[in-house]
Short mmCIF file of C-alpha atoms in Angstrom, two decimals:
data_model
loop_
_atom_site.label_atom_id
_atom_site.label_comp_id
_atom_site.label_asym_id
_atom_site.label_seq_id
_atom_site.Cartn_x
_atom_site.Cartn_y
_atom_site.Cartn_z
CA UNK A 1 7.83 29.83 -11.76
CA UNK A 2 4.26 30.19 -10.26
CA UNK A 3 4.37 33.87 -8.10
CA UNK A 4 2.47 33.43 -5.14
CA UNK A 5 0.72 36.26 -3.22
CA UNK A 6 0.03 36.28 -0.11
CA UNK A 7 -2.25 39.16 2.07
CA UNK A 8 -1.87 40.71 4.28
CA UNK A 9 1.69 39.60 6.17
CA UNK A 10 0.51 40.39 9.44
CA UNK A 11 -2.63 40.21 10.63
CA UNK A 12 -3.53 40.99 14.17
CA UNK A 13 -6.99 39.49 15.43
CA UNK A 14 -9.12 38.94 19.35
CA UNK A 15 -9.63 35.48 20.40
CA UNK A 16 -13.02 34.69 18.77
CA UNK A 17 -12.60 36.91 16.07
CA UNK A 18 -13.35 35.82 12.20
CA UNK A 19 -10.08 36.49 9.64
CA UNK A 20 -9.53 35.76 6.03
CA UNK A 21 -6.03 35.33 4.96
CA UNK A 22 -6.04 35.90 0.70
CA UNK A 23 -3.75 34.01 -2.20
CA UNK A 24 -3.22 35.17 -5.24
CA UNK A 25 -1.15 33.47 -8.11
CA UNK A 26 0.50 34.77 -11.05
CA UNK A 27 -1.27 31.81 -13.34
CA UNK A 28 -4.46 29.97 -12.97
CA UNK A 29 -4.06 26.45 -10.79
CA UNK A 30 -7.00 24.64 -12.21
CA UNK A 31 -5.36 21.43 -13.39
CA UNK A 32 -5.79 19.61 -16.51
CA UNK A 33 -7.95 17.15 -13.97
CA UNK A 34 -10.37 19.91 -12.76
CA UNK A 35 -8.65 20.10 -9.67
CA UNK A 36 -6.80 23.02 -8.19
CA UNK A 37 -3.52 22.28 -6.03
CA UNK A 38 -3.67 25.23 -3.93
CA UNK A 39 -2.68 24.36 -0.17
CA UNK A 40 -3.01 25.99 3.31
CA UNK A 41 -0.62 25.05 6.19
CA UNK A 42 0.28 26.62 9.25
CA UNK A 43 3.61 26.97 11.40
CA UNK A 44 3.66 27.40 15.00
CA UNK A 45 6.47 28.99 16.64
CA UNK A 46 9.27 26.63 16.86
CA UNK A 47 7.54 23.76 15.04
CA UNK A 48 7.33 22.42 11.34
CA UNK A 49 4.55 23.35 9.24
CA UNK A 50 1.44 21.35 8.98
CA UNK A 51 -1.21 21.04 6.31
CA UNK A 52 -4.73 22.23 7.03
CA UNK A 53 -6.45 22.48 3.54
CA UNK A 54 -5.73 20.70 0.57
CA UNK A 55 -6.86 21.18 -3.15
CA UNK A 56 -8.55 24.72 -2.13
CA UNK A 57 -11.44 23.32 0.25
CA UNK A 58 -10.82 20.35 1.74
CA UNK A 59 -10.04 19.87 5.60
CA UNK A 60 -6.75 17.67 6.24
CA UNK A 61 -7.91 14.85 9.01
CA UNK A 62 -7.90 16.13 12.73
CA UNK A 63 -8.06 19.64 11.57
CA UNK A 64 -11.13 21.65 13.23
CA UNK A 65 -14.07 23.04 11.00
CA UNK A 66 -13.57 26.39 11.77
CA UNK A 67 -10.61 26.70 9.22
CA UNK A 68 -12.21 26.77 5.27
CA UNK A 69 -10.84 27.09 1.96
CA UNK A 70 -12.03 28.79 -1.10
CA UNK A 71 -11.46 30.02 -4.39
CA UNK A 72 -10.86 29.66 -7.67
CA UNK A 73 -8.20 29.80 -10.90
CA UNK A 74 -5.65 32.72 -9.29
CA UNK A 75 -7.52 33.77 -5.74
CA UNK A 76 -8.14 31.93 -2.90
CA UNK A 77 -8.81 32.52 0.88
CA UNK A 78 -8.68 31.26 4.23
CA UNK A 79 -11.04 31.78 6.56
CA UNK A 80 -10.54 30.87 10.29
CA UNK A 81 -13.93 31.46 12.07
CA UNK A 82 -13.58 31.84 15.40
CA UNK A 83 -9.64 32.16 16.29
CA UNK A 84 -8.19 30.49 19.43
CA UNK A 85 -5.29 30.75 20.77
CA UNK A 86 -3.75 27.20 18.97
CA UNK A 87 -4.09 29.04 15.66
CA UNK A 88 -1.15 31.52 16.17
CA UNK A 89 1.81 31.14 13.56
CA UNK A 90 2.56 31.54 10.28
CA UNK A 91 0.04 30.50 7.47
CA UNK A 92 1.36 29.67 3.82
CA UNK A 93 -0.51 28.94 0.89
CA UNK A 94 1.29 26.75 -1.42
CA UNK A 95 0.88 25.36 -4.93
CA UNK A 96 0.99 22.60 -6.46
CA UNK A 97 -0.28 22.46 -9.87
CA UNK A 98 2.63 23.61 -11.69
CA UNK A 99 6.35 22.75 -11.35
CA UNK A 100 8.42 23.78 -9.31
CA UNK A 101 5.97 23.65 -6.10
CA UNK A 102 6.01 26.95 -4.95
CA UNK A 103 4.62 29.01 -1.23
CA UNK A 104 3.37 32.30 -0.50
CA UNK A 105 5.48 34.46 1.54
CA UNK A 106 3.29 33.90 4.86
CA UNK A 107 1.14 35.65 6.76
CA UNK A 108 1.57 35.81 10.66
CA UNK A 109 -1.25 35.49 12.58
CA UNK A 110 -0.47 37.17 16.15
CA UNK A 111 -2.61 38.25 18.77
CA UNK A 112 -4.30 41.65 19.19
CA UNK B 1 0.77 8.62 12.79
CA UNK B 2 3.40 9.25 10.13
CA UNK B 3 6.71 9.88 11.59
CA UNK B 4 9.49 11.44 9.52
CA UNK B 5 12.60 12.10 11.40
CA UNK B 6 15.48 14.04 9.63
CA UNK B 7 19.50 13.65 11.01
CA UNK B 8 22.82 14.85 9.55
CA UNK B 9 22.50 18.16 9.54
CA UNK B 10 25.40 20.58 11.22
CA UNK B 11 28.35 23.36 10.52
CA UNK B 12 30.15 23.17 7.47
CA UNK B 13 32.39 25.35 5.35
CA UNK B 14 31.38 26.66 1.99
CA UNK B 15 32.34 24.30 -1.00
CA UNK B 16 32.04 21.14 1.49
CA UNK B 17 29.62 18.06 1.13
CA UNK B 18 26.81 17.22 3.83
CA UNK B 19 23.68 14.23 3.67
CA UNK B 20 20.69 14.57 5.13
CA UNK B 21 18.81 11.83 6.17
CA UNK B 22 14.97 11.23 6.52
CA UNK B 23 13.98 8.16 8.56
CA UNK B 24 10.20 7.72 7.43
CA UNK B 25 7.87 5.10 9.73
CA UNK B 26 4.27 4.15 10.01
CA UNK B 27 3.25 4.33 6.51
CA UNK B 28 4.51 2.36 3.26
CA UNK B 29 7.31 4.82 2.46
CA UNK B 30 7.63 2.63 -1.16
CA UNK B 31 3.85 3.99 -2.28
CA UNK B 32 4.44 8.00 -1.83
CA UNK B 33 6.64 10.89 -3.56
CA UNK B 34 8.77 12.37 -1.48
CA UNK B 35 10.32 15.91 -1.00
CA UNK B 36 12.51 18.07 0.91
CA UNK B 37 11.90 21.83 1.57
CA UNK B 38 14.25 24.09 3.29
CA UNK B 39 13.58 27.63 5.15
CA UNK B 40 16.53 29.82 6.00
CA UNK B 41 16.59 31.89 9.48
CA UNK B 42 13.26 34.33 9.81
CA UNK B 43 12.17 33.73 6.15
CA UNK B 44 9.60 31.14 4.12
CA UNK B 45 9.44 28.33 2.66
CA UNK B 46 10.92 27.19 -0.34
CA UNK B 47 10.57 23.72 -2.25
CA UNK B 48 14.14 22.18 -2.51
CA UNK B 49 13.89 18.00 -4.52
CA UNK B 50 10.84 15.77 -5.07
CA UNK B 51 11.33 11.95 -6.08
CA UNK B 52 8.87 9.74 -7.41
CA UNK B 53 8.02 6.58 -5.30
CA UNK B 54 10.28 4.21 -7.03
CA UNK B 55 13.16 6.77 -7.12
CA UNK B 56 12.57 6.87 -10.95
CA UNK B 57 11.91 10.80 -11.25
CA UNK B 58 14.10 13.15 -9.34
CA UNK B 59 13.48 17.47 -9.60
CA UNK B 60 15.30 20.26 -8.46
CA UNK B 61 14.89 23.75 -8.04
CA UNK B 62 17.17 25.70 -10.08
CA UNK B 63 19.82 26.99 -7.80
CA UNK B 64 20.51 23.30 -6.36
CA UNK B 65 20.41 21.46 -10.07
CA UNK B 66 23.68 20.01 -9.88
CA UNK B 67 24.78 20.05 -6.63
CA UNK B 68 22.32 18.62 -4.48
CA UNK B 69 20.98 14.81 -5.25
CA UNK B 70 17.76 13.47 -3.85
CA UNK B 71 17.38 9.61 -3.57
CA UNK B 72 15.94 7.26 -1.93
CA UNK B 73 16.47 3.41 0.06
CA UNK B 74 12.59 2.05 -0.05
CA UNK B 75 13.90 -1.37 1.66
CA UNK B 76 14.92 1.06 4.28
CA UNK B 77 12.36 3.55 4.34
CA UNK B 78 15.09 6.22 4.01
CA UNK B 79 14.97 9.49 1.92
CA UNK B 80 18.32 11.33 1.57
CA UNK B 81 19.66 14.31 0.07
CA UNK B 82 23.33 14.67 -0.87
CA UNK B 83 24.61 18.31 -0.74
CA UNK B 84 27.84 19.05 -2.81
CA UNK B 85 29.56 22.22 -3.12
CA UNK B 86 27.88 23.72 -0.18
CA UNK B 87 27.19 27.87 -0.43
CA UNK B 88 26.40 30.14 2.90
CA UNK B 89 22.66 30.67 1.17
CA UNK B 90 22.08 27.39 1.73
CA UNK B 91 21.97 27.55 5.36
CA UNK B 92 18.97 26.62 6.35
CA UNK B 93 16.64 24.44 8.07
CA UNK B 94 15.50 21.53 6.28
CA UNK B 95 12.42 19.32 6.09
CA UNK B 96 11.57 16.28 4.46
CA UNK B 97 7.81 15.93 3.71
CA UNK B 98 5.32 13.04 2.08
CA UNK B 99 3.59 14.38 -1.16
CA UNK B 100 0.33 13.10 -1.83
CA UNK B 101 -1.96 14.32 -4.09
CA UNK B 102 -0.91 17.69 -4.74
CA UNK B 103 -0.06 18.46 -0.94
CA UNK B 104 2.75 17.87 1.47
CA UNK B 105 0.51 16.13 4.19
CA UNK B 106 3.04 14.93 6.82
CA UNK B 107 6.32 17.23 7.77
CA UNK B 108 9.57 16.05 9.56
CA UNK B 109 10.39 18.18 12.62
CA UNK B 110 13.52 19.57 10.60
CA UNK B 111 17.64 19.44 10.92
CA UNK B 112 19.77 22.59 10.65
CA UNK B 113 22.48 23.18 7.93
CA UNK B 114 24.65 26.03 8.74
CA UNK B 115 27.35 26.67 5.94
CA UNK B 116 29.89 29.36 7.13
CA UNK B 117 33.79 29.43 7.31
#
């Protein structure tokens, strides 16, 4: 199975402060297709998760711009610029590309 | 919006059966994959069955191959999951969730399984 990596567990950040959360996988998930199924989804406390990013970069609908995706082959990031209080919670990356679907051990994004 | 809504989940003793239930609504269930993924008490998340659209592909992950059975009821819009032979590190919370395109876009709100004499 596809290892996934996730950095740092807990990260501690200000309201309006800029954080990267990293993802690193144990084999490249660039697809046959060119694509890369390497996902980003957050869980608030008490709720299921939700998808913000799919296939690296791109923004699920309703999602706001200040979350981005990027990355390539085994290492990708998160980037929240800007972090309100909504975004606390858990954030997993996930995969996609090869089987079985696997997640990153999450990172918890709490307030400083 | 999607709505997936999970049921049957509850207390029961190691070795016994449970189904789960996913009710799916506002979307044509017949067109997309479906999955379910579980999370146990304070820990991640961790892919459990994905079946193809028609119900003609089923997967598992290696610790449920055999006892659990995903399927599906497209003229209902209803994905299950039949859980035999039930052990206490199964407990967990479970989710159904649509895949689409590589991603699990849209996330029930989760039923509890609790195996424990």
């Amino acid at each position: 199975d596809v290892v996934v990596t996730q950095t740092p567990p807990t990260l501690s950040a200000t309201i309006g402060q800029s954080v990267s959360i990293s993802c690193r996988s144990s084999q490249s998930l660039l697809d046959g297709d060119g694509d890369s199924y390497l996902n980003w989804l957050l869980q608030r406390p008490g709720q299921s998760p939700q998808l913000l990013i799919y296939s690296v970069s791109n923004l699920e609908s309703g999602v706001p711009n200040r979350f981005s995706g990027s990355g390539s082959e085994t290492d990708f990031t998160l980037k929240i610029s800007g972090v309100e209080a909504e975004d606390l919670g858990v954030y997993y990356c996930m995969q996609a590309t090869h089987a079985p679907l696997t997640f990153g051990g999450g990172t918890k994004v709490e307030l400083k | 919006e999607v709505q997936l809504v999970e049921s049957g989940g509850g207390l029961v003793q190691p070795g016994r059966s449970l189904k789960l239930s996913c009710a799916a609504s506002r979307f044509t269930f017949s067109d997309y994959n479906m999955a379910w993924v579980r999370q146990a008490p304070k820990k991640g998340l961790e892919w459990v069955a994905t079946i193809s659209y028609d119900g003609s592909n089923t997967y598992y992950r290696d610790s449920v191959k055999g006892r659990f059975t995903i399927s599906r009821d497209n003229a209902k819009s209803i994905l299950y999951l039949q859980m035999d032979s039930l052990r206490s590190e199964d407990t967990a919370t479970y989710y159904c969730a649509r895949h689409q395109l590589g991603a699990l876009d849209y996330w029930g709100q989760g039923v509890m399984v609790t195996v424990s004499s």
